[in-house]
PDB file of C-alpha atoms in Angstrom:
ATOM      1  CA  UNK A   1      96.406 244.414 -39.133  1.00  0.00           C
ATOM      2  CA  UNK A   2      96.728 244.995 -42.848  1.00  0.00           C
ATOM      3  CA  UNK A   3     100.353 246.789 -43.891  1.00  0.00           C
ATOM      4  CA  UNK A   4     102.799 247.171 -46.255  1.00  0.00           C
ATOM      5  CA  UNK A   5     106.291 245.926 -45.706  1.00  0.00           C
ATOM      6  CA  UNK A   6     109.472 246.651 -48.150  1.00  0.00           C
ATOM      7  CA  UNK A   7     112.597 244.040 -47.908  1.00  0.00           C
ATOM      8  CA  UNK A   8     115.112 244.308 -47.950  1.00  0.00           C
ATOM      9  CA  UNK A   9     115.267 247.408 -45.598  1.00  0.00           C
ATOM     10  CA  UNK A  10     118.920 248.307 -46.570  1.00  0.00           C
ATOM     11  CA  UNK A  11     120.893 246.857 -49.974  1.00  0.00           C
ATOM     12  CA  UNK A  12     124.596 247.228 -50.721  1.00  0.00           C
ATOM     13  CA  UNK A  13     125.605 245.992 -53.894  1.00  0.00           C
ATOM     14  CA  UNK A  14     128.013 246.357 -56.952  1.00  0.00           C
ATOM     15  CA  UNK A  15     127.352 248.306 -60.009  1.00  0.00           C
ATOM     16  CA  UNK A  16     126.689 246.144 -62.820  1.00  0.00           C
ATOM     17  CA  UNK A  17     124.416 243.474 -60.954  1.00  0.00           C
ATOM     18  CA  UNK A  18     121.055 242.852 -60.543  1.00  0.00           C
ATOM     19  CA  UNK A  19     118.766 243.860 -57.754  1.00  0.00           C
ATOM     20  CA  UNK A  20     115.364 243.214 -56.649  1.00  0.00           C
ATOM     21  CA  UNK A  21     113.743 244.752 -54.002  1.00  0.00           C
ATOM     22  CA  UNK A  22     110.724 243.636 -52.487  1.00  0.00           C
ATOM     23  CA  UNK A  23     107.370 244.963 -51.889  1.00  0.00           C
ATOM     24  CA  UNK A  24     104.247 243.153 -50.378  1.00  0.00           C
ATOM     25  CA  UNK A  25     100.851 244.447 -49.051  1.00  0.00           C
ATOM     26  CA  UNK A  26      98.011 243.017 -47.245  1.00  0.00           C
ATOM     27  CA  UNK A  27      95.242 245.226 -47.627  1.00  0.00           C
ATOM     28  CA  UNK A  28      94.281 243.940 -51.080  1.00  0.00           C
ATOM     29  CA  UNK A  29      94.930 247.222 -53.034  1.00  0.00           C
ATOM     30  CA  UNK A  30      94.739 246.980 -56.693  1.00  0.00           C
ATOM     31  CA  UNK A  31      97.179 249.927 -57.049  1.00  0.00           C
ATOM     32  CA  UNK A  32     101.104 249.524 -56.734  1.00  0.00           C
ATOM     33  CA  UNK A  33     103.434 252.319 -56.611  1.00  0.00           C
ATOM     34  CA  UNK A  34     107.419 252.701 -56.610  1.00  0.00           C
ATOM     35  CA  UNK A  35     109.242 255.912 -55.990  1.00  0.00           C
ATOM     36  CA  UNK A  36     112.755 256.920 -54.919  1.00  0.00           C
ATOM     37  CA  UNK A  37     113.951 259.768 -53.026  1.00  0.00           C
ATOM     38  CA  UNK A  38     117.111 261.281 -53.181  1.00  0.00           C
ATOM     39  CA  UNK A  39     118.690 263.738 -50.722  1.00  0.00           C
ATOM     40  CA  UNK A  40     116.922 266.731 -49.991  1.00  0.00           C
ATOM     41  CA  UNK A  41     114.461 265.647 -52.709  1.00  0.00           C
ATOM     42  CA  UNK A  42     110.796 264.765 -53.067  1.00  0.00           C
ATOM     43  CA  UNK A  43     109.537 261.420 -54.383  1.00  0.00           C
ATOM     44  CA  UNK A  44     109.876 260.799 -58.066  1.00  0.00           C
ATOM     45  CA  UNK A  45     107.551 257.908 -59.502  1.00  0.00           C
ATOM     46  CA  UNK A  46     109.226 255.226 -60.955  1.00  0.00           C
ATOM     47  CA  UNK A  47     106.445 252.769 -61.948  1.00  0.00           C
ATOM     48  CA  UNK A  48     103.204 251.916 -60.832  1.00  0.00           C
ATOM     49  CA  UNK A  49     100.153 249.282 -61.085  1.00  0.00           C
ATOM     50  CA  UNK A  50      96.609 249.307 -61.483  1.00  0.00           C
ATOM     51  CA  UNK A  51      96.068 245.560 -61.295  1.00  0.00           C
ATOM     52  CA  UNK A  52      97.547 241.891 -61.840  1.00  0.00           C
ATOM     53  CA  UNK A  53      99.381 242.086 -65.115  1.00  0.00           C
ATOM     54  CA  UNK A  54      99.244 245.826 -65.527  1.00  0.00           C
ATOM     55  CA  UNK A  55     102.676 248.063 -65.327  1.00  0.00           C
ATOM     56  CA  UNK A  56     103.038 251.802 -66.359  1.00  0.00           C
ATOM     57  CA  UNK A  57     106.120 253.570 -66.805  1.00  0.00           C
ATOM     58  CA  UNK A  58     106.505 256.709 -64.441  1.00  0.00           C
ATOM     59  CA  UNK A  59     108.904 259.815 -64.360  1.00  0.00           C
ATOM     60  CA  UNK A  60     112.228 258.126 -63.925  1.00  0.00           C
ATOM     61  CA  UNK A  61     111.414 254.502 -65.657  1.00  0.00           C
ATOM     62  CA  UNK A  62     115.004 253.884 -67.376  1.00  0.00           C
ATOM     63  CA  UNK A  63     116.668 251.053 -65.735  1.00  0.00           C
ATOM     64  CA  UNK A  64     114.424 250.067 -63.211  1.00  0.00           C
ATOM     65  CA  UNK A  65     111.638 247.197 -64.204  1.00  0.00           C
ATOM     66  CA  UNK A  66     108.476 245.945 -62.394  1.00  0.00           C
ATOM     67  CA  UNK A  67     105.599 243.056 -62.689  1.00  0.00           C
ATOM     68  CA  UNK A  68     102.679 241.964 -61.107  1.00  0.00           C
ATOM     69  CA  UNK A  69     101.593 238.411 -61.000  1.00  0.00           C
ATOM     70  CA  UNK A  70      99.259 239.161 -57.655  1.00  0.00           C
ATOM     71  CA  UNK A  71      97.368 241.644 -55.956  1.00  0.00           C
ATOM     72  CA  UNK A  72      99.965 241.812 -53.577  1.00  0.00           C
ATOM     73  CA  UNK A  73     103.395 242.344 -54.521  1.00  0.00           C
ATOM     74  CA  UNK A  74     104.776 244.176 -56.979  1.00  0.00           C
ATOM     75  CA  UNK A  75     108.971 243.400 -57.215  1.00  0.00           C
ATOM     76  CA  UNK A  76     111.128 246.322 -58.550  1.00  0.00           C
ATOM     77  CA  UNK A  77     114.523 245.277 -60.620  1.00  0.00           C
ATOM     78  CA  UNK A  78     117.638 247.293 -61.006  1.00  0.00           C
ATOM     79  CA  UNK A  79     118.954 245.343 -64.412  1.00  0.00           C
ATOM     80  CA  UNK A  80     121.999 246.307 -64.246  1.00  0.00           C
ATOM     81  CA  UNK A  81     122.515 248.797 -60.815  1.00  0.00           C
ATOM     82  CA  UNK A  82     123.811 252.267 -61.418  1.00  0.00           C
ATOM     83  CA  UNK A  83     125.716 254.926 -58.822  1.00  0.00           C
ATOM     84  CA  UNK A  84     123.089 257.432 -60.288  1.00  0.00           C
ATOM     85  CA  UNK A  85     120.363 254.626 -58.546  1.00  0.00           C
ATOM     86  CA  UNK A  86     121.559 254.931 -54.978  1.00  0.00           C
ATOM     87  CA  UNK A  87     118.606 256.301 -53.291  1.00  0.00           C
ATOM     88  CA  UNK A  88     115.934 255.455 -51.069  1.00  0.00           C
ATOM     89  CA  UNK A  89     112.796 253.791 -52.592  1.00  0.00           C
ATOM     90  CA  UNK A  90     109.923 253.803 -51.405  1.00  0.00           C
ATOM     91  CA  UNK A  91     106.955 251.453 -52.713  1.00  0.00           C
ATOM     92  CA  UNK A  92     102.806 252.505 -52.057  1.00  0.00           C
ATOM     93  CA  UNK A  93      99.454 250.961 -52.521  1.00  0.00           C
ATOM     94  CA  UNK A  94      96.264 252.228 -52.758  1.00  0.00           C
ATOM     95  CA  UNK A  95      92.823 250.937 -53.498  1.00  0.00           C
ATOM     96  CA  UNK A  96      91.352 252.481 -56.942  1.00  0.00           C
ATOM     97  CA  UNK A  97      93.011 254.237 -59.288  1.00  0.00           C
ATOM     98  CA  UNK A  98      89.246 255.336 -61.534  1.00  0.00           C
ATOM     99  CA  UNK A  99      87.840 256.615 -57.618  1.00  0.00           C
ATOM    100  CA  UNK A 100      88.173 260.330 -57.069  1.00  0.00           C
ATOM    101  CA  UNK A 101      90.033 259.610 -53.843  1.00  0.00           C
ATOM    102  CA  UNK A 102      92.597 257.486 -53.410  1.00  0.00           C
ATOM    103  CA  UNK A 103      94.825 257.567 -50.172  1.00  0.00           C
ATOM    104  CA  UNK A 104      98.428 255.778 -50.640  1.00  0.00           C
ATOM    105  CA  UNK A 105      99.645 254.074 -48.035  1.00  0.00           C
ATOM    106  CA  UNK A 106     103.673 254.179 -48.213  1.00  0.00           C
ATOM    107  CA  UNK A 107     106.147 251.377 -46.975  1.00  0.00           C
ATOM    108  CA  UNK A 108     108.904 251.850 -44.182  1.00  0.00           C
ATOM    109  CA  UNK A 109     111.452 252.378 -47.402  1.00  0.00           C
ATOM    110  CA  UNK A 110     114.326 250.719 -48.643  1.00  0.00           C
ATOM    111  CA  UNK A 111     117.749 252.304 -48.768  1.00  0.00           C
ATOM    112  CA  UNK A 112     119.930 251.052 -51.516  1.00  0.00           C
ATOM    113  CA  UNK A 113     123.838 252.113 -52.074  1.00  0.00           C
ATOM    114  CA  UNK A 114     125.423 250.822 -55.720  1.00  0.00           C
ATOM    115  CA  UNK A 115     129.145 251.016 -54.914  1.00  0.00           C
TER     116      UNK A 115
ATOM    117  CA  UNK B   1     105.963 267.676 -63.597  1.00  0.00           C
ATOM    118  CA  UNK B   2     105.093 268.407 -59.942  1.00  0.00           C
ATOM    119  CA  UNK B   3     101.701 270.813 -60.633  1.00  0.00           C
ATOM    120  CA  UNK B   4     102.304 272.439 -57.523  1.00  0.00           C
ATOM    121  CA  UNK B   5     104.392 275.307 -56.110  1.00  0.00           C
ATOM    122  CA  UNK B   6     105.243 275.222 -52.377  1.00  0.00           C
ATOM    123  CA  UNK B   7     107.832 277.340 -50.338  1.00  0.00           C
ATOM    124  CA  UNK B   8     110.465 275.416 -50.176  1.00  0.00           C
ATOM    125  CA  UNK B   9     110.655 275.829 -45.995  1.00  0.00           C
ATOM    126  CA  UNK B  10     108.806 277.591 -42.860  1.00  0.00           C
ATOM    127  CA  UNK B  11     108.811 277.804 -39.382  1.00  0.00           C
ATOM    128  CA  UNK B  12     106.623 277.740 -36.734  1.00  0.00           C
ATOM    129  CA  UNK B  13     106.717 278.343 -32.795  1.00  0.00           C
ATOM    130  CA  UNK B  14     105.162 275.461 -31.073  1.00  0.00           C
ATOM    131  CA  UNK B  15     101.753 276.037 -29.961  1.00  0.00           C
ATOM    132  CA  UNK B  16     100.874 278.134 -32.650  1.00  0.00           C
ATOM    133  CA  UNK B  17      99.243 277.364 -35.864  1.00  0.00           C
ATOM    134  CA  UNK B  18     100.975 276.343 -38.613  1.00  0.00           C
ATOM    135  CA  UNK B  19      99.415 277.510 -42.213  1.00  0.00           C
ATOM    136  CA  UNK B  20     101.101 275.657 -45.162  1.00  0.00           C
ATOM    137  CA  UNK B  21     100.384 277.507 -48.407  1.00  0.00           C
ATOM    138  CA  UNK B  22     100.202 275.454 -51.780  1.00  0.00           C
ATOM    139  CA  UNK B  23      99.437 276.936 -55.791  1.00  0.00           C
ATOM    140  CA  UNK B  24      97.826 274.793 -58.034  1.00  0.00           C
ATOM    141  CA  UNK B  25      96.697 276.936 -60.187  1.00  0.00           C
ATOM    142  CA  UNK B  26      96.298 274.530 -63.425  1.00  0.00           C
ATOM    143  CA  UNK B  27      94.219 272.404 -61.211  1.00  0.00           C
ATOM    144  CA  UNK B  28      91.271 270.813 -63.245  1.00  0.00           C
ATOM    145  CA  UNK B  29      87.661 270.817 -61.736  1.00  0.00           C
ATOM    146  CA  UNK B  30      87.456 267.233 -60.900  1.00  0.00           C
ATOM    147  CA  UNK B  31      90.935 266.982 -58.915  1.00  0.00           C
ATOM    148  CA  UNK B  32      91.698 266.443 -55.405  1.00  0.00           C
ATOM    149  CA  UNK B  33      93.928 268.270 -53.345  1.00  0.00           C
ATOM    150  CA  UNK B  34      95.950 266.053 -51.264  1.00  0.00           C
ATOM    151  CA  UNK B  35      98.663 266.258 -48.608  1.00  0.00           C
ATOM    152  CA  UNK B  36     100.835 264.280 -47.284  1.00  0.00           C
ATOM    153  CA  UNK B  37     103.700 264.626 -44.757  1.00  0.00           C
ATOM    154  CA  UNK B  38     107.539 263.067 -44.800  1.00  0.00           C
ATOM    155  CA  UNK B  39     108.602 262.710 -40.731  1.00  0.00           C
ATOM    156  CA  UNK B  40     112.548 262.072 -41.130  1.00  0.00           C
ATOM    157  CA  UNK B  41     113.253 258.965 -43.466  1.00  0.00           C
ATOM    158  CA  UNK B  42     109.983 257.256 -42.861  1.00  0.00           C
ATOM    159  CA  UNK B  43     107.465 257.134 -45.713  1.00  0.00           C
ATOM    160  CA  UNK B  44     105.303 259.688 -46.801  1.00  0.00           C
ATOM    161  CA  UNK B  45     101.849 260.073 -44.241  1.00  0.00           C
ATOM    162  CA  UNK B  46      98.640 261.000 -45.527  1.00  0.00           C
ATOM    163  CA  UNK B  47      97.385 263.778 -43.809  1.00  0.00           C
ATOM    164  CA  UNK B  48      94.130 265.237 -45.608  1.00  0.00           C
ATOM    165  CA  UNK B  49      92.116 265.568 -49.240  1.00  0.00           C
ATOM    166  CA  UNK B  50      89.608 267.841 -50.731  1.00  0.00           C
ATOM    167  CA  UNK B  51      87.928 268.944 -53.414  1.00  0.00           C
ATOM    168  CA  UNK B  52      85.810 272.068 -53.518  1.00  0.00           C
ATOM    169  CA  UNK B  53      84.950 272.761 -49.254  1.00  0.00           C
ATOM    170  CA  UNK B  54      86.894 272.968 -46.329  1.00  0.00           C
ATOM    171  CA  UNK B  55      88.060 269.887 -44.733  1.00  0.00           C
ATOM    172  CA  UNK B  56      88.577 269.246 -41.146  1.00  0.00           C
ATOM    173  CA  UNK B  57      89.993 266.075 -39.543  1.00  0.00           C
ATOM    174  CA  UNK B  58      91.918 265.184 -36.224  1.00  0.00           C
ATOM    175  CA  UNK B  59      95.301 266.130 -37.756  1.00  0.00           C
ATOM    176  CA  UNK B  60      94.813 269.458 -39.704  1.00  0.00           C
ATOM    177  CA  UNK B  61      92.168 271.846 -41.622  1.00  0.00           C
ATOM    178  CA  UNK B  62      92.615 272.173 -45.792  1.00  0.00           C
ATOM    179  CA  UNK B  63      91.348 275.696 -46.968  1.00  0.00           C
ATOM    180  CA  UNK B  64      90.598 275.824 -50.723  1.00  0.00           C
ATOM    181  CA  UNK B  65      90.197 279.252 -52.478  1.00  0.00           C
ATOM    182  CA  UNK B  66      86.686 279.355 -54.364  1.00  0.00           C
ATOM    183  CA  UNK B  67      89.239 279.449 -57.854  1.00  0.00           C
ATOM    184  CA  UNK B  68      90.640 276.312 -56.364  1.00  0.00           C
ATOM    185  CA  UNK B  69      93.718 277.623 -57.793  1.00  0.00           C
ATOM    186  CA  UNK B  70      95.368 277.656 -54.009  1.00  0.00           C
ATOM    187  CA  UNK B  71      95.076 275.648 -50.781  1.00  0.00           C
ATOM    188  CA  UNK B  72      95.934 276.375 -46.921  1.00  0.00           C
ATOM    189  CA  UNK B  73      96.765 272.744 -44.592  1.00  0.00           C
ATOM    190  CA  UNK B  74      96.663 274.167 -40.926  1.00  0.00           C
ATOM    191  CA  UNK B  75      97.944 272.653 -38.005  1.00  0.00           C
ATOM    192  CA  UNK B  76      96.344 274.058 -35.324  1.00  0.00           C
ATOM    193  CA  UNK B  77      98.915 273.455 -32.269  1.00  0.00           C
ATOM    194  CA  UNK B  78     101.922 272.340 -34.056  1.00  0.00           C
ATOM    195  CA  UNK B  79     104.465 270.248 -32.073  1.00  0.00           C
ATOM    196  CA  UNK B  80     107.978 269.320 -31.998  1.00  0.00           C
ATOM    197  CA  UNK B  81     106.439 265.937 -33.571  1.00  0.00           C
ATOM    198  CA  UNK B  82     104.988 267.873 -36.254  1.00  0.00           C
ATOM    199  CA  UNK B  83     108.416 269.221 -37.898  1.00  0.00           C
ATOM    200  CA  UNK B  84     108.385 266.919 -41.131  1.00  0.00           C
ATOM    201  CA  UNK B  85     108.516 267.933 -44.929  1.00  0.00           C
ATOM    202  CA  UNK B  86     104.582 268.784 -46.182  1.00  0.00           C
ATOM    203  CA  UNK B  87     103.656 267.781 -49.702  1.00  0.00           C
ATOM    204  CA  UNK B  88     100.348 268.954 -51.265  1.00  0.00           C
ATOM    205  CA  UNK B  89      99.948 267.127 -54.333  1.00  0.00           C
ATOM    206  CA  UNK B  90      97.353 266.906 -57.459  1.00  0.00           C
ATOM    207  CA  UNK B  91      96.951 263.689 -59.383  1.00  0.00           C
ATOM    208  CA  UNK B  92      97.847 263.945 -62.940  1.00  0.00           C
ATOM    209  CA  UNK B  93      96.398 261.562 -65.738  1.00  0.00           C
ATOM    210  CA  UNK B  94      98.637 258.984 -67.020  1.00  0.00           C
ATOM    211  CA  UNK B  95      99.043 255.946 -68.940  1.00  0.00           C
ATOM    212  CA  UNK B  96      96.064 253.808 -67.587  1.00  0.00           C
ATOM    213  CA  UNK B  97      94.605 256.123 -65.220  1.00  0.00           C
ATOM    214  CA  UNK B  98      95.801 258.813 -62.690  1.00  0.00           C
ATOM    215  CA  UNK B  99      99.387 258.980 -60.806  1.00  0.00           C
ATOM    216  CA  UNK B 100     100.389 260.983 -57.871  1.00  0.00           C
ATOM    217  CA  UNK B 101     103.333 263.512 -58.718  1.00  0.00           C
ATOM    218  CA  UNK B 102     105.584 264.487 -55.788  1.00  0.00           C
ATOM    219  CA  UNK B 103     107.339 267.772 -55.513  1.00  0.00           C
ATOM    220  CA  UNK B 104     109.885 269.003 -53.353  1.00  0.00           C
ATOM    221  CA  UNK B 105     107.326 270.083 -50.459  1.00  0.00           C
ATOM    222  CA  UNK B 106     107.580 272.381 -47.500  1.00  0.00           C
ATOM    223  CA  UNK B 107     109.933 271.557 -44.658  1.00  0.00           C
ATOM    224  CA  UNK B 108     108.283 272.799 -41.651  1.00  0.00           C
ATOM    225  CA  UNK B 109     110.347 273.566 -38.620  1.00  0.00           C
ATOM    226  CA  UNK B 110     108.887 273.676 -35.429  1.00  0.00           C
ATOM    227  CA  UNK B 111     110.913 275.232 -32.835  1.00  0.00           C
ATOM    228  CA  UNK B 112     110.074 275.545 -28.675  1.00  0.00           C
TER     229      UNK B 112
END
């Protein structure tokens, strides 16, 4: 069966480093998403994808970087991690951004702490 | 930038129906109501979309004012399974195309 899977699933790591967390789909959805949710909070958009080689900046873009060099993954890096980018993220796909409808399908999540 | 207004929680007596009220009232005519639900820490679920009409599926009902301005999602039995955080959600245009905008949803509680 087609899915989306997020790795790693949990992430400790040191402020100051680098961190990439993964996300891969099978269902061969041109459209990547990555949010994070804090506590008691909705999703918040981070970046998303409309193809191979296409990136947009979303709401809360600063410090966080993506690319897409296949249909299916799209690899989110901390630069340099933050406290303030402890959170849970949670990456989506979806099949056409220019259709009227377009149903994301969300990852099981991945919860990063930046001690 | 969310361009919807939910309560922020409800609840609801198993059994009964649950009716989830959403404003969008800067909606434009071409957009799609959508909602999704948020069961503990998993990610988000989509539950239902429409445009102008009533929708109906196996998990809820969407009612959609003729102004389109405000939607209903109904759960018609809720269930101790059903108590999850509700988002309705518009698209909004962005760089390249449309993005999905999250806001803080509805927690529904669901109580015996």
């Amino acid at each position: 069966d087609a899915e989306i899977t997020q790795s790693p699933r949990h992430k400790i790591t040191e402020t100051g480093r680098q961190v990439t967390l993964a996300c891969h789909q099978t269902w061969n959805h041109n459209n990547m998403f990555w949010y994070r949710q804090d506590l008691g909070h909705g999703l918040r958009l981070i970046h998303y994808s409309y193809g191979v080689h296409d990136t947009n900046k979303g709401e809360v873009s600063d410090g966080y970087s993506v690319s897409r060099s296949n249909t299916e993954d799209l690899p989110l890096t901390l630069e340099s991690a933050a406290s303030s980018q402890t959170s849970v993220y949670f990456c989506a796909s979806s099949e056409s951004a220019g259709a009227a409808y377009n149903e994301q399908f969300f990852g099981p999540g991945t919860r990063l702490t930046v001690l | 930038d969310a361009k919807t207004t939910q309560p922020p929680s409800m609840d609801c007596a198993e059994g009964r129906a649950a009716n989830l009220p959403c404003n969008h009232s800067t909606i434009s005519g071409n957009e799609y109501v959508y909602w999704y639900r948020q069961i503990h820490s998993q990610g988000p679920q989509y539950i239902i979309h429409g445009l102008k009409n009533n929708e109906t599926n196996e998990m809820a009902s969407l009612i959609i004012t003729e102004d389109r301005k405000s939607s209903t999602l109904i759960l018609p039995h809720a269930t101790l399974r059903d108590t999850a955080v509700y988002y309705c959600i518009v698209r909004v245009e962005g760089t390249g195309g449309f993005k999905t905008i999250f806001g803080a949803g509805t927690r529904l509680f669901v109580k015996a």
